[in-house]
PDB file of C-alpha atoms in Angstrom:
ATOM      1  CA  UNK A   1      78.531  69.226 107.180  1.00 69.00           C
ATOM      2  CA  UNK A   2      76.437  70.851 109.592  1.00 82.00           C
ATOM      3  CA  UNK A   3      77.764  74.210 110.849  1.00 92.00           C
ATOM      4  CA  UNK A   4      77.003  74.839 114.257  1.00 96.00           C
ATOM      5  CA  UNK A   5      77.599  76.679 117.292  1.00 97.00           C
ATOM      6  CA  UNK A   6      77.274  75.697 121.215  1.00 97.00           C
ATOM      7  CA  UNK A   7      76.525  77.387 124.357  1.00 97.00           C
ATOM      8  CA  UNK A   8      77.423  75.559 127.570  1.00 96.00           C
ATOM      9  CA  UNK A   9      76.172  77.005 130.735  1.00 93.00           C
ATOM     10  CA  UNK A  10      78.783  76.319 133.348  1.00 89.00           C
ATOM     11  CA  UNK A  11      78.159  78.986 136.022  1.00 73.00           C
ATOM     12  CA  UNK A  12      75.489  77.142 138.209  1.00 61.00           C
ATOM     13  CA  UNK A  13      75.796  76.950 142.342  1.00 54.00           C
ATOM     14  CA  UNK A  14      76.001  73.071 142.191  1.00 55.00           C
ATOM     15  CA  UNK A  15      73.802  73.223 145.649  1.00 55.00           C
ATOM     16  CA  UNK A  16      73.460  69.468 145.552  1.00 58.00           C
ATOM     17  CA  UNK A  17      77.456  69.138 145.040  1.00 59.00           C
ATOM     18  CA  UNK A  18      77.507  71.441 148.190  1.00 56.00           C
ATOM     19  CA  UNK A  19      78.931  74.445 146.078  1.00 61.00           C
ATOM     20  CA  UNK A  20      81.537  72.748 144.315  1.00 64.00           C
ATOM     21  CA  UNK A  21      82.840  73.422 141.084  1.00 75.00           C
ATOM     22  CA  UNK A  22      80.758  70.848 139.166  1.00 77.00           C
ATOM     23  CA  UNK A  23      82.289  71.521 135.775  1.00 83.00           C
ATOM     24  CA  UNK A  24      85.827  70.738 136.987  1.00 82.00           C
ATOM     25  CA  UNK A  25      84.930  67.717 138.530  1.00 84.00           C
ATOM     26  CA  UNK A  26      86.600  64.744 137.088  1.00 88.00           C
ATOM     27  CA  UNK A  27      85.229  61.449 135.393  1.00 85.00           C
ATOM     28  CA  UNK A  28      87.764  58.967 133.690  1.00 86.00           C
ATOM     29  CA  UNK A  29      90.802  61.790 134.278  1.00 87.00           C
ATOM     30  CA  UNK A  30      89.152  64.217 132.377  1.00 89.00           C
ATOM     31  CA  UNK A  31      86.684  67.099 133.914  1.00 90.00           C
ATOM     32  CA  UNK A  32      83.012  67.295 132.982  1.00 91.00           C
ATOM     33  CA  UNK A  33      83.198  70.263 131.185  1.00 94.00           C
ATOM     34  CA  UNK A  34      86.437  68.630 128.818  1.00 94.00           C
ATOM     35  CA  UNK A  35      84.293  65.949 128.098  1.00 92.00           C
ATOM     36  CA  UNK A  36      81.354  67.757 126.917  1.00 95.00           C
ATOM     37  CA  UNK A  37      83.797  69.934 124.855  1.00 96.00           C
ATOM     38  CA  UNK A  38      85.142  66.862 123.277  1.00 95.00           C
ATOM     39  CA  UNK A  39      81.682  65.896 122.101  1.00 95.00           C
ATOM     40  CA  UNK A  40      81.145  69.181 120.358  1.00 95.00           C
ATOM     41  CA  UNK A  41      84.804  69.581 119.034  1.00 95.00           C
ATOM     42  CA  UNK A  42      83.599  70.335 115.569  1.00 94.00           C
ATOM     43  CA  UNK A  43      81.219  73.536 116.656  1.00 96.00           C
ATOM     44  CA  UNK A  44      82.257  76.953 114.895  1.00 96.00           C
ATOM     45  CA  UNK A  45      82.088  78.757 118.094  1.00 96.00           C
ATOM     46  CA  UNK A  46      81.810  77.526 121.232  1.00 97.00           C
ATOM     47  CA  UNK A  47      80.648  79.438 124.116  1.00 97.00           C
ATOM     48  CA  UNK A  48      80.885  78.582 127.825  1.00 95.00           C
ATOM     49  CA  UNK A  49      79.065  80.838 130.200  1.00 94.00           C
ATOM     50  CA  UNK A  50      80.669  80.818 133.588  1.00 90.00           C
ATOM     51  CA  UNK A  51      83.951  81.612 135.165  1.00 88.00           C
ATOM     52  CA  UNK A  52      87.127  81.253 132.928  1.00 90.00           C
ATOM     53  CA  UNK A  53      88.938  77.911 134.052  1.00 89.00           C
ATOM     54  CA  UNK A  54      91.491  76.057 132.327  1.00 90.00           C
ATOM     55  CA  UNK A  55      89.896  73.874 129.266  1.00 93.00           C
ATOM     56  CA  UNK A  56      91.581  71.444 126.723  1.00 91.00           C
ATOM     57  CA  UNK A  57      90.583  73.591 123.870  1.00 91.00           C
ATOM     58  CA  UNK A  58      89.862  77.078 122.973  1.00 92.00           C
ATOM     59  CA  UNK A  59      86.551  78.393 123.870  1.00 96.00           C
ATOM     60  CA  UNK A  60      84.729  81.931 123.978  1.00 94.00           C
ATOM     61  CA  UNK A  61      84.021  82.944 127.656  1.00 95.00           C
ATOM     62  CA  UNK A  62      80.667  84.527 128.760  1.00 94.00           C
ATOM     63  CA  UNK A  63      79.025  85.617 131.906  1.00 92.00           C
ATOM     64  CA  UNK A  64      75.335  85.526 132.263  1.00 89.00           C
ATOM     65  CA  UNK A  65      73.651  89.142 133.647  1.00 85.00           C
ATOM     66  CA  UNK A  66      73.293  89.125 136.769  1.00 81.00           C
ATOM     67  CA  UNK A  67      75.888  86.510 137.553  1.00 81.00           C
ATOM     68  CA  UNK A  68      73.788  83.109 138.891  1.00 80.00           C
ATOM     69  CA  UNK A  69      70.661  84.238 136.862  1.00 81.00           C
ATOM     70  CA  UNK A  70      70.230  80.874 136.041  1.00 86.00           C
ATOM     71  CA  UNK A  71      70.298  78.827 132.612  1.00 90.00           C
ATOM     72  CA  UNK A  72      68.060  80.952 130.720  1.00 93.00           C
ATOM     73  CA  UNK A  73      70.315  84.072 131.716  1.00 92.00           C
ATOM     74  CA  UNK A  74      73.276  81.879 130.353  1.00 93.00           C
ATOM     75  CA  UNK A  75      71.495  81.091 127.339  1.00 95.00           C
ATOM     76  CA  UNK A  76      70.831  84.898 126.386  1.00 95.00           C
ATOM     77  CA  UNK A  77      74.614  85.610 127.119  1.00 94.00           C
ATOM     78  CA  UNK A  78      76.114  82.778 124.918  1.00 95.00           C
ATOM     79  CA  UNK A  79      73.393  83.729 122.048  1.00 96.00           C
ATOM     80  CA  UNK A  80      75.354  87.060 121.981  1.00 93.00           C
ATOM     81  CA  UNK A  81      78.161  85.165 120.577  1.00 94.00           C
ATOM     82  CA  UNK A  82      76.024  82.776 118.044  1.00 96.00           C
ATOM     83  CA  UNK A  83      76.154  83.194 114.376  1.00 95.00           C
ATOM     84  CA  UNK A  84      75.287  79.714 112.893  1.00 96.00           C
ATOM     85  CA  UNK A  85      71.509  78.961 112.134  1.00 96.00           C
ATOM     86  CA  UNK A  86      72.122  75.985 114.580  1.00 97.00           C
ATOM     87  CA  UNK A  87      73.107  75.867 118.451  1.00 98.00           C
ATOM     88  CA  UNK A  88      73.616  73.133 120.617  1.00 97.00           C
ATOM     89  CA  UNK A  89      72.767  73.805 124.415  1.00 97.00           C
ATOM     90  CA  UNK A  90      74.953  71.480 126.504  1.00 97.00           C
ATOM     91  CA  UNK A  91      74.778  71.163 130.091  1.00 92.00           C
ATOM     92  CA  UNK A  92      78.663  71.324 131.499  1.00 91.00           C
ATOM     93  CA  UNK A  93      78.141  67.909 133.118  1.00 91.00           C
ATOM     94  CA  UNK A  94      77.319  65.275 130.690  1.00 91.00           C
ATOM     95  CA  UNK A  95      80.128  62.809 131.021  1.00 91.00           C
ATOM     96  CA  UNK A  96      78.915  60.406 128.428  1.00 91.00           C
ATOM     97  CA  UNK A  97      77.848  62.782 125.600  1.00 93.00           C
ATOM     98  CA  UNK A  98      79.769  62.135 122.459  1.00 93.00           C
ATOM     99  CA  UNK A  99      80.171  63.441 118.925  1.00 94.00           C
ATOM    100  CA  UNK A 100      77.505  60.980 117.384  1.00 94.00           C
ATOM    101  CA  UNK A 101      74.679  61.741 119.639  1.00 95.00           C
ATOM    102  CA  UNK A 102      75.589  65.605 118.983  1.00 95.00           C
ATOM    103  CA  UNK A 103      75.036  64.905 115.141  1.00 94.00           C
ATOM    104  CA  UNK A 104      72.061  62.905 115.668  1.00 94.00           C
ATOM    105  CA  UNK A 105      70.491  66.122 117.759  1.00 96.00           C
ATOM    106  CA  UNK A 106      71.736  68.277 114.804  1.00 96.00           C
ATOM    107  CA  UNK A 107      70.279  65.630 112.031  1.00 94.00           C
ATOM    108  CA  UNK A 108      67.078  65.705 113.666  1.00 94.00           C
ATOM    109  CA  UNK A 109      66.715  69.494 112.474  1.00 94.00           C
ATOM    110  CA  UNK A 110      67.259  68.565 108.900  1.00 88.00           C
ATOM    111  CA  UNK A 111      64.209  67.109 107.657  1.00 72.00           C
ATOM    112  CA  UNK A 112      61.464  68.579 109.598  1.00 75.00           C
ATOM    113  CA  UNK A 113      60.100  71.958 110.426  1.00 89.00           C
ATOM    114  CA  UNK A 114      61.227  71.324 114.050  1.00 94.00           C
ATOM    115  CA  UNK A 115      62.656  74.153 115.929  1.00 96.00           C
ATOM    116  CA  UNK A 116      64.515  71.824 118.567  1.00 97.00           C
ATOM    117  CA  UNK A 117      65.443  68.680 119.042  1.00 96.00           C
ATOM    118  CA  UNK A 118      66.137  67.247 122.571  1.00 96.00           C
ATOM    119  CA  UNK A 119      67.088  63.791 124.263  1.00 95.00           C
ATOM    120  CA  UNK A 120      64.276  62.251 126.401  1.00 94.00           C
ATOM    121  CA  UNK A 121      65.634  60.565 129.570  1.00 88.00           C
ATOM    122  CA  UNK A 122      64.880  57.081 130.635  1.00 83.00           C
ATOM    123  CA  UNK A 123      61.982  58.743 132.895  1.00 86.00           C
ATOM    124  CA  UNK A 124      60.688  60.433 129.791  1.00 89.00           C
ATOM    125  CA  UNK A 125      62.014  63.852 130.687  1.00 90.00           C
ATOM    126  CA  UNK A 126      62.665  66.260 127.998  1.00 93.00           C
ATOM    127  CA  UNK A 127      66.544  67.271 128.603  1.00 94.00           C
ATOM    128  CA  UNK A 128      66.670  70.828 127.215  1.00 95.00           C
ATOM    129  CA  UNK A 129      70.396  71.165 127.960  1.00 94.00           C
ATOM    130  CA  UNK A 130      70.969  68.167 125.570  1.00 95.00           C
ATOM    131  CA  UNK A 131      69.407  69.694 122.583  1.00 96.00           C
ATOM    132  CA  UNK A 132      69.938  71.457 119.227  1.00 97.00           C
ATOM    133  CA  UNK A 133      67.754  74.506 118.318  1.00 97.00           C
ATOM    134  CA  UNK A 134      67.402  76.558 115.373  1.00 97.00           C
ATOM    135  CA  UNK A 135      68.974  79.961 116.528  1.00 97.00           C
ATOM    136  CA  UNK A 136      66.414  82.203 115.226  1.00 96.00           C
ATOM    137  CA  UNK A 137      63.768  80.290 116.927  1.00 96.00           C
ATOM    138  CA  UNK A 138      65.535  80.154 120.321  1.00 96.00           C
ATOM    139  CA  UNK A 139      66.171  84.367 119.938  1.00 96.00           C
ATOM    140  CA  UNK A 140      62.395  84.723 119.288  1.00 96.00           C
ATOM    141  CA  UNK A 141      61.296  82.582 122.159  1.00 96.00           C
ATOM    142  CA  UNK A 142      63.890  84.457 124.573  1.00 95.00           C
ATOM    143  CA  UNK A 143      62.605  88.050 123.270  1.00 94.00           C
ATOM    144  CA  UNK A 144      58.987  86.751 123.951  1.00 94.00           C
ATOM    145  CA  UNK A 145      60.222  85.871 127.678  1.00 91.00           C
ATOM    146  CA  UNK A 146      61.333  89.250 128.667  1.00 87.00           C
ATOM    147  CA  UNK A 147      64.135  89.359 131.477  1.00 86.00           C
ATOM    148  CA  UNK A 148      65.950  85.846 131.424  1.00 89.00           C
ATOM    149  CA  UNK A 149      67.050  86.265 135.055  1.00 85.00           C
ATOM    150  CA  UNK A 150      65.768  83.414 137.022  1.00 82.00           C
ATOM    151  CA  UNK A 151      63.668  82.288 134.478  1.00 88.00           C
ATOM    152  CA  UNK A 152      62.897  78.460 133.564  1.00 89.00           C
ATOM    153  CA  UNK A 153      64.536  76.830 130.749  1.00 92.00           C
ATOM    154  CA  UNK A 154      61.516  74.728 130.528  1.00 91.00           C
ATOM    155  CA  UNK A 155      59.565  77.894 129.864  1.00 93.00           C
ATOM    156  CA  UNK A 156      62.104  79.260 127.090  1.00 95.00           C
ATOM    157  CA  UNK A 157      61.865  76.087 125.048  1.00 95.00           C
ATOM    158  CA  UNK A 158      57.850  75.134 125.660  1.00 93.00           C
ATOM    159  CA  UNK A 159      56.891  76.993 122.542  1.00 95.00           C
ATOM    160  CA  UNK A 160      59.491  75.839 120.314  1.00 96.00           C
ATOM    161  CA  UNK A 161      58.300  72.782 117.922  1.00 95.00           C
ATOM    162  CA  UNK A 162      60.214  70.008 119.150  1.00 95.00           C
ATOM    163  CA  UNK A 163      61.519  66.527 118.113  1.00 94.00           C
ATOM    164  CA  UNK A 164      62.053  64.367 121.110  1.00 94.00           C
ATOM    165  CA  UNK A 165      64.838  61.447 120.779  1.00 94.00           C
ATOM    166  CA  UNK A 166      65.299  58.731 122.990  1.00 93.00           C
ATOM    167  CA  UNK A 167      68.483  58.558 124.967  1.00 91.00           C
ATOM    168  CA  UNK A 168      69.658  55.402 124.090  1.00 83.00           C
ATOM    169  CA  UNK A 169      73.323  55.881 125.433  1.00 81.00           C
ATOM    170  CA  UNK A 170      72.515  57.571 128.614  1.00 80.00           C
ATOM    171  CA  UNK A 171      74.048  60.898 127.122  1.00 83.00           C
ATOM    172  CA  UNK A 172      71.955  62.927 128.745  1.00 85.00           C
ATOM    173  CA  UNK A 173      73.056  61.566 132.494  1.00 82.00           C
ATOM    174  CA  UNK A 174      73.993  64.389 134.428  1.00 83.00           C
ATOM    175  CA  UNK A 175      76.170  64.851 137.549  1.00 79.00           C
ATOM    176  CA  UNK A 176      73.766  66.907 139.998  1.00 78.00           C
ATOM    177  CA  UNK A 177      74.700  64.754 143.011  1.00 80.00           C
ATOM    178  CA  UNK A 178      77.761  62.821 144.382  1.00 82.00           C
ATOM    179  CA  UNK A 179      75.989  59.678 143.878  1.00 84.00           C
ATOM    180  CA  UNK A 180      75.283  60.314 140.242  1.00 85.00           C
ATOM    181  CA  UNK A 181      79.156  61.385 139.850  1.00 81.00           C
ATOM    182  CA  UNK A 182      80.182  58.068 141.369  1.00 82.00           C
ATOM    183  CA  UNK A 183      77.599  56.165 139.001  1.00 83.00           C
ATOM    184  CA  UNK A 184      79.212  57.937 136.204  1.00 79.00           C
ATOM    185  CA  UNK A 185      82.854  57.221 137.213  1.00 83.00           C
ATOM    186  CA  UNK A 186      81.743  53.638 137.898  1.00 82.00           C
ATOM    187  CA  UNK A 187      80.361  53.416 134.245  1.00 80.00           C
ATOM    188  CA  UNK A 188      83.767  54.855 133.151  1.00 82.00           C
ATOM    189  CA  UNK A 189      85.941  52.290 134.944  1.00 82.00           C
ATOM    190  CA  UNK A 190      83.736  49.511 133.756  1.00 82.00           C
ATOM    191  CA  UNK A 191      83.887  50.861 130.174  1.00 80.00           C
ATOM    192  CA  UNK A 192      87.629  50.883 129.931  1.00 79.00           C
ATOM    193  CA  UNK A 193      87.843  47.677 131.521  1.00 78.00           C
ATOM    194  CA  UNK A 194      85.726  46.396 128.572  1.00 74.00           C
ATOM    195  CA  UNK A 195      83.080  44.776 130.469  1.00 57.00           C
TER     196      UNK A 195
END
C-alpha cells in the first residue's frame, strides 16, 4: 500500500460565497471538509491549513503565513508537517472525491517519471488541488518560487512533470458558488435516491 500524506488548504476567503465558511457547508449531511477527509482516510498524516474546526477524524492543523496568503502559502505551511514521499493536495470543497480517485492519482506516479498527477475537468483545465505530488519535487518548486504569499498555485505546479487524468466521476467538481453547491446537493440527493 502506498504511504502518503495530505494537505488540505481550507483558509480561503470564499468571496464568491459572500465570505461563508465554505469547508463547513454541508452536502448530504456532511461538511465539504469532512467529505474530503473521508476520501483520504488512509493517509499517514493529514494537514488541514486554516482555522481549526470540528472534523470527523483527527488531523494536524496549520496556518499559512500570513493568514489569507493564498493556496501556495497554505501548501508551504502544510509541507512543514509532511514526511511521506508522496503528498496529495486536495481542495476543501470537493464533495464527490472518493478513495478510488485518491488512489488513482497516487497510482499514476508509480510507473512513470512523473512528479505530479492531477485531475483534468470536463473543460480541459488542470485541477492542481485534486492532485498527487512527489514531495521532493513539490518542495523544490516551492523553493524556486520564493515567497509563497499571494503566488499562483499553477505557477508552483507548472514546472513539474505532470500526468493528467480525466475526471471521469466529477471528483474535481468544487463548490465555489452557491449555484455549484446547489448542484452538488441535488446530485447527492439523486444518488441517494438511486436514480
